[in-house]
Amino acid sequence: MYNTLEEKKSLLQSFVLWREKNIKDKHFVLILSFLVGIFTALSAWVLKSLVEWIKVFLTENFDSTGVNWLYLVYPVIGIIITGIFIRRVVKDDIGHGVTKILYAISRKQSRIKRHNTWSSVIASAITIGFGGSVGAEAPIVLTGSAIGSNLGSTFRLDHKTLMLLVGCGAAGAIAGIFKAPIAGLMFTLEVLMIDLTMASLLPLLVSSITAATMSYIITGPEAMFKFHMDQPFLMERIPSVIILGILCGLVSLYFTRTMNSIENVFSRFNSPYIKLAIGGTTLSLLIFLFPPLFGEGYDTIDLLLNGASNSDWDKVMDMSIFYGVDNLLLIYLAMIVLFKVFASSATNGGGGCGGIFAPSLFLGCITGFVFSHFCNEFHIGPFIPEKNFALLGMAGLMSGVMHAPLTGIFLIAELTGGYDLFLPLMMVSVSGYLTIMVFEPHSIYSMRLAKKGELITHHKDKAVLTLMNISSVIETDFDKVSPDIDLGAMVKVISMAKRNIFPVVDRNDELIGIVSLDDIRNIMFRQELYHRFQVEKFMTAPAAKISINESMEDVMKKFDETKAWNLPVLDENGKYKGFVSKSKIFNSYRQVLVDFSED
């Protein structure tokens, strides 16, 4: 066994060396992006198949005309199994998949753990198949990005290329699971903030197109959601489209802030059993009352996009205690919009695994339908087709939640084949995005990192500063002095030193001041003062102090505010670590900028 592993390792090393000599990096990246597209499409197919198989196995005998008590049981079982799998097998946190990718890009040189190539697939399949009210897309995006990252690491590629392969994995995952190659590309550019250059565009396209093609081969050419536009878009409906976009932006704001608040509640508990009790109970009760909250909710989307009358749309209340109460359709759907965020948060907070891609589509579809049906029922404005506006709502809400209007536009067009509604799709996506931007500058994925200053953005200066690490610019060749030595001893230290700044520290290595050569130049040659002055008499306080955990953007702000050229760095306990100089930062900045920007 040992010899076999050694042989495999030797073969891989030989191939890596051969590749480095015979295949240029830019050509090899295209080969890897092609492989990433294939592997991510296969992973997406496996995940979707597992989810569907588990769901059908559990619910195929459910009664559509009444209450199904097993809705109270299945979601809890799913969360329990997922929790055991994550704690006992994976032994790592695999939630918040897209946020993890953003963090890996900004802080881990685009390196994603190897288990992420399979762990999210299994965990999310169990969670969603048993009824968890989340989506499979974020887990498969993490899986795809992990595939790209680990392929690149295997062949010893630099971190800039790893970042590109991470983007290829994400693009391939979206393209594969939705059969939407353009949306995959847009998602990578808008959400993951991968910089668009000629060097990055081609690999991203190769992965997206390859993944989408593989999905077409495996599952057929049909769009994910069947949609046939019965009524063309009319110019008189433009005001209604814009109002829907604003409404989607507000619902996105509600979804984002409520989900963050609920996550904060769950984070207060350390025990997984308490989280399971709260999350499982909440989720089961909500699904029992509102069965459309079971799983991804794509059946409800299909129903609203293809229904033609109230008798079709009323089927959304099948298998619930509201079955047959036709006059409650709008109230029922409005309640689902209200409680979906609680169901999704309870799923992940209780120990499940899933993303908010599907919940965004689900909520958007219902929001668009409720808005149009309400206007038509009460004759507000011109008649607006419910199915068209359900489609538009999906784009509007996705644009708002993810801060990704281009992704929303192209994804919905590719998902449904609804290209004839391209103009209103653009209107509602931009309206939703601009509305939420008034209240929230960052998407639900990026706000956690943005608060810590760890988010890559399309702002070049900020992106480069985010990629820089304060530990790499700390200088430690400064001679430390004690506050109780006299001026004579200080002069001896100066005569041997290579720097003109001297940190003053106590016995616990805590910084209490600094001595600058310029500050004592006028007395350092007066020998009659050598034993009269101690360091604590002529040391000064630093203009500012820098914490080892501060972001580079905050560090630069301190340099700008103090006009200093050198500032001391302290660790988490306040102990002296070294100095950071402005010139060192500028040199590192120039090098990172070259690596970040070159094609």
Coordinates of C-alpha atoms in Angstrom, one line a residue:
M1 CA 0.0 0.0 0.0
Y2 CA 2.8 2.4 1.0
N3 CA 4.8 1.6 -2.2
T4 CA 1.7 2.2 -4.3
L5 CA 1.1 5.6 -2.8
E6 CA 4.8 6.5 -3.3
E7 CA 4.6 5.4 -7.0
K8 CA 1.5 7.5 -7.6
K9 CA 3.2 10.5 -5.9
S10 CA 6.3 10.0 -8.0
L11 CA 4.3 9.8 -11.2
L12 CA 2.5 13.0 -10.3
Q13 CA 5.7 14.8 -9.6
S14 CA 7.1 13.6 -12.8
F15 CA 4.1 14.8 -14.7
V16 CA 4.2 18.2 -13.0
L17 CA 7.9 18.6 -14.0
W18 CA 7.1 17.5 -17.5
R19 CA 4.2 19.9 -17.8
E20 CA 6.2 22.9 -16.5
K21 CA 8.8 22.2 -19.2
N22 CA 6.5 21.5 -22.1
I23 CA 3.1 23.3 -21.6
K24 CA 2.9 27.0 -21.0
D25 CA 0.8 28.1 -18.0
K26 CA -1.7 30.0 -20.1
H27 CA -2.4 26.9 -22.2
F28 CA -2.5 24.6 -19.2
V29 CA -5.0 26.8 -17.4
L30 CA -7.4 26.2 -20.4
I31 CA -7.0 22.5 -20.0
L32 CA -7.7 22.7 -16.3
S33 CA -10.7 25.0 -16.9
F34 CA -12.1 22.4 -19.3
L35 CA -11.7 19.6 -16.7
V36 CA -13.2 21.9 -14.0
G37 CA -16.3 22.3 -16.2
I38 CA -16.7 18.6 -16.6
F39 CA -16.2 17.8 -12.9
T40 CA -18.5 20.5 -11.7
A41 CA -21.3 19.5 -14.1
L42 CA -21.0 15.9 -12.9
S43 CA -21.1 17.1 -9.3
A44 CA -24.2 19.3 -9.9
W45 CA -26.0 16.3 -11.6
V46 CA -25.1 14.0 -8.7
L47 CA -26.4 16.6 -6.2
K48 CA -29.6 17.3 -8.0
S49 CA -30.3 13.6 -8.6
L50 CA -29.7 12.8 -4.9
V51 CA -32.0 15.6 -3.8
E52 CA -34.8 14.5 -6.1
W53 CA -34.4 10.8 -5.3
I54 CA -34.6 11.4 -1.5
K55 CA -37.6 13.8 -1.9
V56 CA -39.6 11.4 -4.1
F57 CA -38.8 8.4 -1.9
L58 CA -40.1 10.3 1.2
T59 CA -43.1 12.1 -0.3
E60 CA -44.5 10.1 -3.2
N61 CA -47.4 8.7 -1.1
F62 CA -48.4 12.0 0.4
D63 CA -52.1 12.9 0.3
S64 CA -52.6 16.1 -1.8
T65 CA -56.0 16.8 -0.4
G66 CA -55.2 17.1 3.3
V67 CA -52.7 17.3 6.1
N68 CA -49.5 15.2 6.0
W69 CA -48.1 14.8 9.5
L70 CA -44.7 13.5 8.3
Y71 CA -43.8 17.1 7.4
L72 CA -43.2 17.5 11.1
V73 CA -40.7 14.7 11.1
Y74 CA -38.7 14.6 7.9
P75 CA -36.9 18.0 8.2
V76 CA -35.7 17.3 11.7
I77 CA -34.4 13.9 10.6
G78 CA -32.5 15.5 7.7
I79 CA -30.9 18.1 10.0
I80 CA -29.9 15.4 12.5
I81 CA -28.3 13.2 9.9
T82 CA -26.5 16.2 8.3
G83 CA -25.3 17.4 11.7
I84 CA -23.8 14.0 12.5
F85 CA -22.2 13.8 9.1
I86 CA -20.6 17.2 9.5
R87 CA -19.4 16.8 13.1
R88 CA -18.3 13.1 12.9
V89 CA -17.1 12.7 9.3
V90 CA -16.2 16.2 7.9
K91 CA -15.2 17.7 11.2
D92 CA -15.3 21.2 9.7
D93 CA -17.8 24.0 9.2
I94 CA -19.1 23.8 5.6
G95 CA -21.9 26.4 5.8
H96 CA -21.9 29.8 4.0
G97 CA -20.3 28.3 0.9
V98 CA -20.0 31.5 -1.2
T99 CA -18.7 33.5 1.8
K100 CA -16.1 30.8 2.3
I101 CA -15.0 31.2 -1.3
L102 CA -14.7 34.9 -0.9
Y103 CA -12.7 34.4 2.2
A104 CA -10.4 31.9 0.5
I105 CA -9.7 34.4 -2.3
S106 CA -8.9 37.3 0.0
R107 CA -7.2 35.5 2.9
K108 CA -6.1 32.0 2.0
Q109 CA -4.5 32.6 -1.4
S110 CA -7.5 30.8 -3.0
R111 CA -6.8 27.5 -1.3
I112 CA -10.0 25.6 -0.4
K113 CA -9.9 22.4 1.7
R114 CA -9.9 19.1 -0.2
H115 CA -13.0 17.8 1.6
N116 CA -15.1 20.6 0.1
T117 CA -15.0 18.8 -3.2
W118 CA -17.5 16.2 -1.9
S119 CA -18.7 17.1 1.6
S120 CA -21.1 19.9 0.6
V121 CA -22.7 17.6 -2.0
I122 CA -23.5 14.9 0.6
A123 CA -24.6 17.3 3.4
S124 CA -26.8 19.5 1.2
A125 CA -28.4 16.5 -0.5
I126 CA -29.5 15.1 2.8
T127 CA -30.7 18.5 4.1
I128 CA -32.7 19.4 1.1
G129 CA -34.0 16.0 0.3
F130 CA -35.5 15.7 3.7
G131 CA -37.1 19.1 3.3
G132 CA -34.6 21.7 4.4
S133 CA -35.8 25.0 3.0
V134 CA -32.6 26.0 1.3
G135 CA -30.9 25.6 -2.1
A136 CA -28.3 23.3 -3.6
E137 CA -26.6 26.0 -5.6
A138 CA -24.3 27.5 -3.0
P139 CA -23.0 24.1 -1.9
I140 CA -22.3 23.1 -5.5
V141 CA -20.6 26.5 -6.1
L142 CA -18.3 25.7 -3.1
T143 CA -17.8 22.2 -4.5
G144 CA -16.8 23.6 -8.0
S145 CA -14.5 26.2 -6.5
A146 CA -12.8 23.5 -4.3
I147 CA -12.3 21.4 -7.4
G148 CA -10.7 24.3 -9.2
S149 CA -8.5 25.2 -6.2
N150 CA -7.3 21.6 -5.6
L151 CA -6.6 20.9 -9.2
G152 CA -4.5 24.1 -9.3
S153 CA -2.7 23.2 -6.1
T154 CA -2.0 19.7 -7.3
F155 CA 0.0 21.2 -10.2
R156 CA 1.7 23.8 -8.1
L157 CA 0.2 26.8 -9.7
D158 CA 0.6 30.3 -8.2
H159 CA -2.2 31.9 -6.1
K160 CA -3.2 34.2 -8.9
T161 CA -4.0 31.2 -11.2
L162 CA -5.6 29.5 -8.2
M163 CA -8.0 32.5 -7.9
L164 CA -8.9 32.1 -11.6
L165 CA -9.5 28.4 -11.2
V166 CA -11.7 29.0 -8.1
G167 CA -13.7 31.4 -10.4
C168 CA -13.9 28.7 -13.1
G169 CA -15.3 26.3 -10.6
A170 CA -18.0 28.7 -9.5
A171 CA -18.9 29.6 -13.1
G172 CA -19.0 25.9 -14.0
A173 CA -21.2 25.1 -11.0
I174 CA -23.8 27.8 -11.9
A175 CA -23.7 26.9 -15.6
G176 CA -24.0 23.2 -14.9
I177 CA -26.8 23.2 -12.3
F178 CA -28.9 25.8 -14.2
K179 CA -27.7 25.1 -17.8
A180 CA -26.9 28.8 -17.9
P181 CA -23.3 29.5 -19.1
I182 CA -23.6 33.3 -19.3
A183 CA -25.1 33.5 -15.8
G184 CA -22.2 31.4 -14.6
L185 CA -19.7 33.9 -16.0
M186 CA -21.7 36.9 -14.6
F187 CA -22.0 35.3 -11.2
T188 CA -18.2 35.0 -11.0
L189 CA -17.6 38.6 -12.0
E190 CA -20.3 40.2 -9.9
V191 CA -20.4 38.0 -6.7
L192 CA -16.8 36.6 -6.5
M193 CA -15.3 39.8 -7.8
I194 CA -12.9 38.0 -10.2
D195 CA -11.3 40.7 -12.3
L196 CA -12.2 40.6 -16.0
T197 CA -9.2 40.5 -18.2
M198 CA -8.4 38.8 -21.4
A199 CA -6.4 36.2 -19.4
S200 CA -9.4 35.4 -17.2
L201 CA -12.3 35.6 -19.6
L202 CA -11.4 32.6 -21.8
P203 CA -10.9 30.1 -18.9
L204 CA -14.2 31.3 -17.3
L205 CA -16.0 30.8 -20.6
V206 CA -14.4 27.4 -21.2
S207 CA -15.6 26.2 -17.8
S208 CA -19.1 27.7 -18.2
I209 CA -19.7 26.3 -21.7
T210 CA -18.2 22.9 -20.8
A211 CA -20.4 22.5 -17.7
A212 CA -23.6 23.7 -19.5
T213 CA -22.9 21.3 -22.4
M214 CA -22.3 18.4 -20.0
S215 CA -25.6 19.2 -18.4
Y216 CA -27.4 19.2 -21.7
I217 CA -25.9 15.9 -22.6
I218 CA -26.8 14.3 -19.3
T219 CA -30.3 15.8 -18.7
G220 CA -31.5 16.9 -22.1
P221 CA -31.9 20.3 -23.9
E222 CA -34.9 21.5 -21.9
A223 CA -34.7 24.7 -19.8
M224 CA -34.8 24.1 -16.1
F225 CA -38.2 25.8 -15.8
K226 CA -40.8 25.4 -18.5
F227 CA -42.1 28.8 -19.6
H228 CA -44.2 29.9 -22.5
M229 CA -45.0 33.6 -22.9
D230 CA -48.7 33.9 -23.7
Q231 CA -48.7 37.7 -23.8
P232 CA -45.9 39.9 -25.2
F233 CA -44.5 42.8 -23.1
L234 CA -46.3 46.1 -23.7
M235 CA -44.8 49.6 -23.1
E236 CA -47.8 50.5 -20.9
R237 CA -46.6 48.0 -18.3
I238 CA -43.2 49.7 -17.7
P239 CA -44.4 51.5 -14.5
S240 CA -45.7 48.2 -13.1
V241 CA -42.3 46.6 -13.9
I242 CA -40.4 49.4 -12.1
I243 CA -42.7 49.2 -9.1
L244 CA -42.2 45.4 -9.0
G245 CA -38.4 46.0 -9.0
I246 CA -38.7 48.4 -6.0
L247 CA -40.9 45.8 -4.2
C248 CA -38.3 43.1 -4.9
G249 CA -35.6 45.3 -3.5
L250 CA -37.5 45.9 -0.3
V251 CA -38.3 42.1 0.0
S252 CA -34.5 41.5 -0.6
L253 CA -33.7 43.9 2.2
Y254 CA -36.2 42.1 4.6
F255 CA -34.7 38.8 3.6
T256 CA -31.1 39.9 4.1
R257 CA -31.5 41.7 7.4
T258 CA -33.9 39.1 8.9
M259 CA -31.6 36.2 8.0
N260 CA -28.6 38.0 9.6
S261 CA -30.6 38.7 12.7
I262 CA -31.7 35.0 13.0
E263 CA -28.1 33.8 12.4
N264 CA -27.0 36.0 15.2
V265 CA -29.5 34.4 17.5
F266 CA -28.3 30.9 16.6
S267 CA -24.6 32.0 17.1
R268 CA -25.3 32.7 20.8
F269 CA -25.7 29.0 21.4
N270 CA -22.7 26.7 21.5
S271 CA -24.6 23.4 21.9
P272 CA -25.6 21.8 18.6
Y273 CA -28.5 20.1 20.4
I274 CA -30.0 23.5 21.4
K275 CA -29.6 24.7 17.8
L276 CA -31.2 21.5 16.5
A277 CA -34.1 21.9 18.9
I278 CA -34.8 25.5 17.9
G279 CA -34.1 25.1 14.2
G280 CA -35.8 21.7 13.8
T281 CA -39.0 22.8 15.6
T282 CA -39.3 26.0 13.7
L283 CA -38.7 24.4 10.3
S284 CA -41.0 21.5 10.9
L285 CA -43.9 23.7 12.0
L286 CA -43.5 26.1 9.1
I287 CA -43.3 23.2 6.5
F288 CA -46.4 21.6 8.1
L289 CA -48.4 24.8 7.7
F290 CA -46.8 25.8 4.4
P291 CA -45.7 22.7 2.4
P292 CA -44.3 24.8 -0.5
L293 CA -41.4 25.6 2.0
F294 CA -40.3 21.9 1.8
G295 CA -37.0 21.7 -0.1
E296 CA -36.0 24.1 -2.8
G297 CA -39.5 25.1 -3.8
Y298 CA -39.0 24.6 -7.5
D299 CA -42.3 22.8 -7.8
T300 CA -44.1 25.9 -6.7
I301 CA -42.1 28.0 -9.2
D302 CA -43.1 25.6 -12.0
L303 CA -46.8 25.9 -10.9
L304 CA -46.8 29.7 -10.9
L305 CA -45.0 30.0 -14.2
N306 CA -47.2 27.6 -16.0
G307 CA -50.6 28.1 -14.4
A308 CA -53.3 29.8 -16.4
S309 CA -56.2 30.3 -13.9
N310 CA -57.0 30.3 -10.2
S311 CA -57.8 26.6 -10.4
D312 CA -54.2 26.0 -11.4
W313 CA -52.7 28.3 -8.9
D314 CA -54.8 27.1 -6.0
K315 CA -52.8 23.8 -6.2
V316 CA -50.1 25.6 -4.3
M317 CA -52.2 24.9 -1.2
D318 CA -52.3 21.1 -1.8
M319 CA -51.1 18.9 1.0
S320 CA -51.8 21.6 3.6
I321 CA -54.5 22.5 6.1
F322 CA -55.5 25.2 3.7
Y323 CA -56.4 22.8 0.9
G324 CA -59.7 23.8 -0.7
V325 CA -59.8 27.3 0.8
D326 CA -59.5 29.0 -2.6
N327 CA -60.1 32.6 -1.5
L328 CA -57.0 32.6 0.7
L329 CA -54.5 32.2 -2.2
L330 CA -52.9 35.7 -2.0
I331 CA -52.8 35.7 1.8
Y332 CA -51.3 32.2 1.8
L333 CA -48.6 33.2 -0.7
A334 CA -47.9 36.4 1.2
M335 CA -47.4 34.4 4.4
I336 CA -44.9 32.2 2.6
V337 CA -42.9 35.3 1.6
L338 CA -42.9 36.4 5.2
F339 CA -41.9 33.0 6.7
K340 CA -39.5 31.7 4.0
V341 CA -36.5 33.5 5.6
F342 CA -37.3 31.9 8.9
A343 CA -37.5 28.5 7.3
S344 CA -34.1 28.9 5.5
S345 CA -32.4 30.4 8.6
A346 CA -33.8 27.6 10.8
T347 CA -32.4 25.0 8.4
N348 CA -28.9 26.2 8.4
G349 CA -29.0 27.4 12.0
G350 CA -30.2 24.0 13.2
G351 CA -27.3 22.2 11.6
G352 CA -28.4 21.8 8.0
C353 CA -26.4 22.7 4.9
G354 CA -27.7 24.8 2.0
G355 CA -27.6 28.1 0.3
I356 CA -30.0 31.0 -0.5
F357 CA -29.9 30.8 -4.3
A358 CA -33.1 28.8 -4.5
P359 CA -34.8 30.7 -1.8
S360 CA -34.1 33.9 -3.8
L361 CA -35.7 32.5 -6.9
F362 CA -38.6 31.0 -4.9
L363 CA -39.3 34.3 -3.1
G364 CA -39.0 36.3 -6.3
C365 CA -41.4 34.2 -8.2
I366 CA -44.0 34.4 -5.4
T367 CA -43.5 38.2 -5.0
G368 CA -44.0 38.8 -8.7
F369 CA -47.1 36.6 -8.8
V370 CA -48.6 38.2 -5.7
F371 CA -48.0 41.7 -7.0
S372 CA -49.5 41.0 -10.4
H373 CA -52.4 39.0 -9.1
F374 CA -53.3 41.6 -6.5
C375 CA -53.2 44.4 -9.1
N376 CA -55.4 42.4 -11.5
E377 CA -57.9 41.3 -8.8
F378 CA -58.4 44.9 -7.7
H379 CA -58.0 46.4 -11.2
I380 CA -55.0 48.6 -10.4
G381 CA -53.4 49.8 -13.6
P382 CA -53.4 47.8 -16.8
F383 CA -53.7 44.0 -16.8
I384 CA -50.3 42.4 -16.1
P385 CA -49.8 38.7 -16.8
E386 CA -49.1 36.8 -13.6
K387 CA -46.7 34.3 -15.1
N388 CA -44.7 37.0 -16.8
F389 CA -44.4 39.0 -13.6
A390 CA -43.6 35.8 -11.6
L391 CA -40.6 35.4 -13.9
L392 CA -39.6 39.0 -13.6
G393 CA -39.8 38.8 -9.8
M394 CA -37.2 36.0 -9.8
A395 CA -34.7 38.3 -11.5
G396 CA -35.6 41.3 -9.3
L397 CA -35.2 39.5 -6.0
M398 CA -32.0 37.7 -7.0
S399 CA -30.5 41.0 -8.1
G400 CA -31.3 42.5 -4.8
V401 CA -30.2 39.7 -2.5
M402 CA -27.0 39.0 -4.3
H403 CA -26.3 42.5 -5.5
A404 CA -25.9 41.0 -9.0
P405 CA -28.2 42.5 -11.6
L406 CA -26.4 41.0 -14.6
T407 CA -26.6 37.5 -13.0
G408 CA -30.3 38.0 -12.3
I409 CA -31.0 39.1 -15.9
F410 CA -29.1 36.3 -17.7
L411 CA -29.9 33.5 -15.2
I412 CA -33.7 34.0 -15.5
A413 CA -33.5 34.4 -19.3
E414 CA -31.4 31.2 -19.6
L415 CA -33.4 29.2 -16.9
T416 CA -36.7 29.7 -18.6
G417 CA -35.9 30.6 -22.2
G418 CA -37.8 33.9 -21.5
Y419 CA -35.5 36.0 -23.8
D420 CA -38.6 37.8 -25.1
L421 CA -38.8 39.5 -21.8
F422 CA -35.2 40.7 -21.8
L423 CA -36.1 44.4 -21.6
P424 CA -38.4 44.1 -18.5
L425 CA -35.9 41.7 -17.0
M426 CA -33.3 44.4 -17.2
M427 CA -35.7 47.0 -15.7
V428 CA -36.8 44.9 -12.7
S429 CA -33.2 43.7 -12.0
V430 CA -31.8 47.3 -12.0
S431 CA -34.7 48.6 -10.0
G432 CA -34.3 45.9 -7.3
Y433 CA -30.6 46.4 -7.1
L434 CA -30.7 50.2 -6.8
T435 CA -33.4 49.9 -4.1
I436 CA -31.4 47.6 -1.8
M437 CA -28.2 49.6 -2.5
V438 CA -29.9 52.5 -0.7
F439 CA -30.0 50.5 2.5
E440 CA -27.3 47.7 2.2
P441 CA -24.0 48.4 0.4
H442 CA -23.0 44.7 0.4
S443 CA -24.7 41.5 -0.6
I444 CA -25.8 38.8 1.8
Y445 CA -22.7 36.8 0.9
S446 CA -20.1 39.6 1.3
M447 CA -21.3 41.6 4.2
R448 CA -19.7 39.4 6.8
L449 CA -16.3 39.9 5.2
A450 CA -16.9 43.5 4.4
K451 CA -17.3 44.3 8.1
K452 CA -13.9 42.8 8.7
G453 CA -12.2 44.5 5.8
E454 CA -11.5 41.1 4.1
L455 CA -13.6 41.5 1.0
I456 CA -12.1 41.7 -2.5
T457 CA -13.9 44.3 -4.6
H458 CA -13.7 45.7 -8.1
H459 CA -12.1 48.9 -6.6
K460 CA -8.5 48.1 -7.6
D461 CA -6.8 49.9 -4.7
K462 CA -9.1 48.3 -2.1
A463 CA -8.7 44.9 -3.8
V464 CA -4.9 45.1 -3.7
L465 CA -4.9 46.2 0.0
T466 CA -7.2 43.3 0.9
L467 CA -4.9 40.8 -0.8
M468 CA -2.0 42.2 1.3
N469 CA -1.2 40.7 4.7
I470 CA 0.0 42.9 7.5
S471 CA 2.3 40.1 8.8
S472 CA 4.3 40.2 5.6
V473 CA 5.2 43.9 6.0
I474 CA 6.1 43.9 9.7
E475 CA 9.8 44.8 10.3
T476 CA 11.4 43.5 13.5
D477 CA 15.0 44.8 13.3
F478 CA 14.4 47.6 15.7
D479 CA 16.4 47.7 18.9
K480 CA 14.1 47.6 22.0
V481 CA 15.1 49.6 25.1
S482 CA 13.9 49.7 28.7
P483 CA 12.4 52.8 30.1
D484 CA 14.8 52.9 33.1
I485 CA 18.1 53.0 31.2
D486 CA 19.9 56.4 31.1
L487 CA 20.8 58.6 28.2
G488 CA 24.4 57.3 28.2
A489 CA 23.2 53.7 27.7
M490 CA 20.7 54.9 25.1
V491 CA 23.6 56.5 23.1
K492 CA 25.5 53.2 23.1
V493 CA 22.4 51.4 21.7
I494 CA 22.1 54.1 19.0
S495 CA 25.8 53.7 18.1
M496 CA 25.2 50.0 17.3
A497 CA 21.7 50.3 15.7
K498 CA 20.7 50.4 12.1
R499 CA 17.5 52.2 12.7
N500 CA 16.6 55.7 14.0
I501 CA 13.5 54.6 16.0
F502 CA 13.6 52.6 19.2
P503 CA 10.6 51.0 20.8
V504 CA 10.4 51.3 24.6
V505 CA 9.0 48.2 26.2
D506 CA 8.5 47.0 29.8
R507 CA 9.3 43.6 31.3
N508 CA 6.2 42.1 29.8
D509 CA 7.2 43.3 26.3
E510 CA 4.3 45.8 26.2
L511 CA 5.0 49.0 24.3
I512 CA 5.0 52.1 26.5
G513 CA 6.6 54.6 24.1
I514 CA 9.2 55.2 21.4
V515 CA 12.5 57.1 21.1
S516 CA 13.2 58.8 17.9
L517 CA 16.8 59.8 17.0
D518 CA 15.5 63.2 15.8
D519 CA 13.9 63.9 19.2
I520 CA 17.1 63.5 21.2
R521 CA 19.7 64.7 18.6
N522 CA 20.2 68.0 20.5
I523 CA 21.2 66.3 23.8
M524 CA 22.7 63.0 22.8
F525 CA 26.3 64.4 22.6
R526 CA 26.1 66.3 25.9
Q527 CA 28.0 63.8 28.2
E528 CA 27.1 65.8 31.4
L529 CA 23.5 64.8 30.8
Y530 CA 24.2 61.0 30.3
H531 CA 23.3 60.0 33.8
R532 CA 20.7 62.7 34.5
F533 CA 18.1 61.6 32.0
Q534 CA 16.4 58.2 31.7
V535 CA 14.6 57.0 28.7
E536 CA 11.1 57.4 30.3
K537 CA 11.9 61.2 30.5
F538 CA 12.4 61.8 26.8
M539 CA 10.4 59.0 25.1
T540 CA 7.2 59.9 23.3
A541 CA 3.9 58.2 22.6
P542 CA 3.6 56.8 19.0
A543 CA 1.3 58.7 16.7
A544 CA -0.9 55.6 16.5
K545 CA -0.7 51.9 17.2
I546 CA -1.6 49.1 14.8
S547 CA -3.2 45.8 15.8
I548 CA -1.9 42.7 14.1
N549 CA -5.5 41.9 13.0
E550 CA -6.3 45.2 11.4
S551 CA -7.0 45.4 7.7
M552 CA -4.5 47.0 5.4
E553 CA -7.1 49.6 4.5
D554 CA -7.4 50.7 8.1
V555 CA -3.6 50.7 8.4
M556 CA -3.4 53.1 5.5
K557 CA -6.0 55.3 7.0
K558 CA -3.9 55.6 10.2
F559 CA -0.8 56.6 8.1
D560 CA -2.9 59.2 6.3
E561 CA -4.3 60.6 9.5
T562 CA -1.0 60.8 11.4
K563 CA 1.3 61.6 8.5
A564 CA 3.8 59.2 10.1
W565 CA 6.2 57.0 8.2
N566 CA 6.5 54.3 10.8
L567 CA 3.9 52.9 13.2
P568 CA 4.3 50.2 15.9
V569 CA 2.4 46.9 15.6
L570 CA 0.9 45.1 18.6
D571 CA -0.4 41.5 18.9
E572 CA -3.8 40.5 20.3
N573 CA -2.5 40.9 23.8
G574 CA -1.1 44.4 23.3
K575 CA 2.5 43.2 23.2
Y576 CA 5.1 44.7 20.8
K577 CA 5.6 42.9 17.5
G578 CA 7.6 45.3 15.3
F579 CA 7.0 48.3 13.1
V580 CA 5.3 48.9 9.8
S581 CA 6.7 51.5 7.5
K582 CA 4.9 53.3 4.7
S583 CA 7.7 52.7 2.3
K584 CA 7.5 48.9 2.9
I585 CA 3.7 49.0 2.3
F586 CA 4.2 50.9 -0.9
N587 CA 6.8 48.4 -2.2
S588 CA 4.5 45.5 -1.3
Y589 CA 1.5 47.3 -2.8
R590 CA 3.3 47.7 -6.1
Q591 CA 4.3 44.1 -6.3
V592 CA 0.8 42.8 -5.5
L593 CA -0.7 45.3 -8.0
V594 CA 1.6 43.9 -10.7
D595 CA 0.5 40.3 -9.8
F596 CA -3.1 41.3 -9.5
S597 CA -3.4 43.2 -12.8
E598 CA -1.1 41.6 -15.3
D599 CA -2.7 39.6 -18.1

